[in-house]
Amino acid sequence: MKEGTDVFIIKAVLPVAESFGFADEIRKRTSGLASPQLVFSHWEVIASDPFWVPTTEEEYLHFGEKADSENQARKYMNAVRKRKGLYVEEKIVEHAEKQRTLSRNK
C-alpha cells in the first residue's frame, strides 16, 4: 500500500501469452477502479516439449494414456497458431452422444 493514499501496488510476473486482454479483464472486474501497467521484464524458455507424449509404461501410469494434465508449451504454441490463422490439431467434440428427439417420429 502506498503511504498517504488508498492505492495498492502489486507486482507480479505474467507470461506475455497470457497478458493479452489482461488490462480489459482487470478493468471489467473492478468496474474501472483498477488500471494495470504492463512492463516487459525478461524472457525465458519453457522447459517442457510441446510435442511430448507418454511412451514408457511408467509415464502411462503417472500421466494417463492421453496425459490429461495440460502441456503449457503446447497450449502457448496452439494459441499463437490460432491467432495467426495457422492449422491447430485439436478435437472439437470429445465425448459425443447421439441427439435424441423428445417427440416420437410419426
PDB file of C-alpha atoms in Angstrom:
ATOM      1  CA  MET A   1       0.000   0.000   0.000  1.00  0.00           C
ATOM      2  CA  LYS A   2       1.327   3.419  -0.901  1.00  0.00           C
ATOM      3  CA  GLU A   3       1.571   5.658   2.182  1.00  0.00           C
ATOM      4  CA  GLY A   4      -0.895   8.505   2.422  1.00  0.00           C
ATOM      5  CA  THR A   5      -3.177   7.161  -0.312  1.00  0.00           C
ATOM      6  CA  ASP A   6      -5.573   4.296  -0.792  1.00  0.00           C
ATOM      7  CA  VAL A   7      -3.514   2.883  -3.692  1.00  0.00           C
ATOM      8  CA  PHE A   8      -2.266  -0.687  -3.690  1.00  0.00           C
ATOM      9  CA  ILE A   9       0.793  -1.601  -5.742  1.00  0.00           C
ATOM     10  CA  ILE A  10       1.020  -5.250  -6.732  1.00  0.00           C
ATOM     11  CA  LYS A  11       3.995  -6.560  -8.702  1.00  0.00           C
ATOM     12  CA  ALA A  12       3.772  -9.917 -10.460  1.00  0.00           C
ATOM     13  CA  VAL A  13       5.371 -11.814 -13.327  1.00  0.00           C
ATOM     14  CA  LEU A  14       2.886 -12.763 -16.043  1.00  0.00           C
ATOM     15  CA  PRO A  15       3.660 -14.669 -19.264  1.00  0.00           C
ATOM     16  CA  VAL A  16       3.205 -12.485 -22.350  1.00  0.00           C
ATOM     17  CA  ALA A  17       0.949 -15.096 -23.946  1.00  0.00           C
ATOM     18  CA  GLU A  18      -1.474 -14.752 -21.022  1.00  0.00           C
ATOM     19  CA  SER A  19      -1.286 -10.954 -20.865  1.00  0.00           C
ATOM     20  CA  PHE A  20      -3.417 -10.374 -23.977  1.00  0.00           C
ATOM     21  CA  GLY A  21      -6.721  -8.935 -22.776  1.00  0.00           C
ATOM     22  CA  PHE A  22      -5.464  -8.738 -19.175  1.00  0.00           C
ATOM     23  CA  ALA A  23      -5.944  -4.967 -18.838  1.00  0.00           C
ATOM     24  CA  ASP A  24      -9.514  -5.111 -20.163  1.00  0.00           C
ATOM     25  CA  GLU A  25     -10.352  -8.007 -17.855  1.00  0.00           C
ATOM     26  CA  ILE A  26      -8.986  -6.192 -14.775  1.00  0.00           C
ATOM     27  CA  ARG A  27     -10.926  -3.037 -15.618  1.00  0.00           C
ATOM     28  CA  LYS A  28     -14.082  -5.050 -16.265  1.00  0.00           C
ATOM     29  CA  ARG A  29     -13.895  -6.993 -12.977  1.00  0.00           C
ATOM     30  CA  THR A  30     -13.114  -3.899 -10.891  1.00  0.00           C
ATOM     31  CA  SER A  31     -15.628  -1.633 -12.662  1.00  0.00           C
ATOM     32  CA  GLY A  32     -12.801   0.556 -13.927  1.00  0.00           C
ATOM     33  CA  LEU A  33     -11.225   1.232 -10.497  1.00  0.00           C
ATOM     34  CA  ALA A  34      -8.008  -0.694 -11.203  1.00  0.00           C
ATOM     35  CA  SER A  35      -5.643   0.095 -14.037  1.00  0.00           C
ATOM     36  CA  PRO A  36      -2.707  -2.252 -14.689  1.00  0.00           C
ATOM     37  CA  GLN A  37       0.620  -1.180 -16.109  1.00  0.00           C
ATOM     38  CA  LEU A  38       2.362  -3.966 -18.012  1.00  0.00           C
ATOM     39  CA  VAL A  39       6.142  -3.731 -18.443  1.00  0.00           C
ATOM     40  CA  PHE A  40       8.344  -6.324 -20.157  1.00  0.00           C
ATOM     41  CA  SER A  41      10.781  -7.728 -17.642  1.00  0.00           C
ATOM     42  CA  HIS A  42      12.590 -10.736 -19.069  1.00  0.00           C
ATOM     43  CA  TRP A  43      12.166 -13.849 -21.169  1.00  0.00           C
ATOM     44  CA  GLU A  44      12.908 -17.482 -20.549  1.00  0.00           C
ATOM     45  CA  VAL A  45      12.498 -20.733 -22.447  1.00  0.00           C
ATOM     46  CA  ILE A  46       9.681 -23.051 -21.372  1.00  0.00           C
ATOM     47  CA  ALA A  47      11.308 -26.273 -20.251  1.00  0.00           C
ATOM     48  CA  SER A  48       8.601 -28.651 -21.493  1.00  0.00           C
ATOM     49  CA  ASP A  49       8.356 -30.083 -25.015  1.00  0.00           C
ATOM     50  CA  PRO A  50       5.114 -29.152 -26.837  1.00  0.00           C
ATOM     51  CA  PHE A  51       5.159 -32.434 -28.810  1.00  0.00           C
ATOM     52  CA  TRP A  52       5.723 -34.754 -25.812  1.00  0.00           C
ATOM     53  CA  VAL A  53       3.515 -37.846 -25.455  1.00  0.00           C
ATOM     54  CA  PRO A  54       3.893 -40.582 -22.806  1.00  0.00           C
ATOM     55  CA  THR A  55       5.904 -43.544 -24.158  1.00  0.00           C
ATOM     56  CA  THR A  56       7.051 -45.743 -21.272  1.00  0.00           C
ATOM     57  CA  GLU A  57       4.783 -47.766 -19.017  1.00  0.00           C
ATOM     58  CA  GLU A  58       5.809 -45.614 -16.047  1.00  0.00           C
ATOM     59  CA  GLU A  59       4.753 -42.427 -17.891  1.00  0.00           C
ATOM     60  CA  TYR A  60       1.405 -44.040 -18.822  1.00  0.00           C
ATOM     61  CA  LEU A  61       0.784 -44.908 -15.170  1.00  0.00           C
ATOM     62  CA  HIS A  62       1.753 -41.436 -13.954  1.00  0.00           C
ATOM     63  CA  PHE A  63       0.194 -39.211 -16.652  1.00  0.00           C
ATOM     64  CA  GLY A  64      -2.516 -41.449 -18.122  1.00  0.00           C
ATOM     65  CA  GLU A  65      -2.949 -42.504 -21.732  1.00  0.00           C
ATOM     66  CA  LYS A  66      -3.671 -39.000 -23.028  1.00  0.00           C
ATOM     67  CA  ALA A  67      -1.500 -37.143 -20.495  1.00  0.00           C
ATOM     68  CA  ASP A  68      -4.552 -35.265 -19.227  1.00  0.00           C
ATOM     69  CA  SER A  69      -2.535 -32.607 -17.408  1.00  0.00           C
ATOM     70  CA  GLU A  70      -2.222 -29.741 -19.860  1.00  0.00           C
ATOM     71  CA  ASN A  71       1.138 -29.144 -21.515  1.00  0.00           C
ATOM     72  CA  GLN A  72       1.817 -25.397 -21.126  1.00  0.00           C
ATOM     73  CA  ALA A  73       4.234 -25.247 -24.072  1.00  0.00           C
ATOM     74  CA  ARG A  74       1.627 -26.874 -26.351  1.00  0.00           C
ATOM     75  CA  LYS A  75      -1.074 -24.525 -25.038  1.00  0.00           C
ATOM     76  CA  TYR A  76       1.021 -21.432 -25.873  1.00  0.00           C
ATOM     77  CA  MET A  77       2.045 -22.849 -29.257  1.00  0.00           C
ATOM     78  CA  ASN A  78      -1.584 -23.570 -30.217  1.00  0.00           C
ATOM     79  CA  ALA A  79      -2.703 -20.118 -29.057  1.00  0.00           C
ATOM     80  CA  VAL A  80      -0.096 -18.460 -31.307  1.00  0.00           C
ATOM     81  CA  ARG A  81      -1.069 -20.688 -34.237  1.00  0.00           C
ATOM     82  CA  LYS A  82      -4.772 -19.831 -33.794  1.00  0.00           C
ATOM     83  CA  ARG A  83      -4.013 -16.115 -33.553  1.00  0.00           C
ATOM     84  CA  LYS A  84      -2.003 -16.266 -36.798  1.00  0.00           C
ATOM     85  CA  GLY A  85      -4.622 -18.348 -38.601  1.00  0.00           C
ATOM     86  CA  LEU A  86      -2.478 -21.472 -38.866  1.00  0.00           C
ATOM     87  CA  TYR A  87      -3.665 -25.076 -38.537  1.00  0.00           C
ATOM     88  CA  VAL A  88      -4.168 -26.352 -34.980  1.00  0.00           C
ATOM     89  CA  GLU A  89      -4.737 -30.064 -34.405  1.00  0.00           C
ATOM     90  CA  GLU A  90      -7.432 -30.386 -31.757  1.00  0.00           C
ATOM     91  CA  LYS A  91     -10.575 -32.372 -31.086  1.00  0.00           C
ATOM     92  CA  ILE A  92     -13.727 -30.305 -31.191  1.00  0.00           C
ATOM     93  CA  VAL A  93     -16.022 -32.987 -29.764  1.00  0.00           C
ATOM     94  CA  GLU A  94     -14.537 -35.378 -27.240  1.00  0.00           C
ATOM     95  CA  HIS A  95     -17.437 -37.342 -25.706  1.00  0.00           C
ATOM     96  CA  ALA A  96     -20.346 -37.151 -28.128  1.00  0.00           C
ATOM     97  CA  GLU A  97     -23.675 -38.913 -27.941  1.00  0.00           C
ATOM     98  CA  LYS A  98     -26.445 -39.151 -30.447  1.00  0.00           C
ATOM     99  CA  GLN A  99     -29.064 -36.465 -30.170  1.00  0.00           C
ATOM    100  CA  ARG A 100     -32.452 -37.837 -29.217  1.00  0.00           C
ATOM    101  CA  THR A 101     -35.661 -36.118 -30.121  1.00  0.00           C
ATOM    102  CA  LEU A 102     -38.326 -35.653 -27.486  1.00  0.00           C
ATOM    103  CA  SER A 103     -41.271 -36.266 -29.780  1.00  0.00           C
ATOM    104  CA  ARG A 104     -41.943 -39.570 -31.481  1.00  0.00           C
ATOM    105  CA  ASN A 105     -41.441 -39.852 -35.211  1.00  0.00           C
ATOM    106  CA  LYS A 106     -44.833 -40.468 -36.905  1.00  0.00           C
TER     107      LYS A 106
END
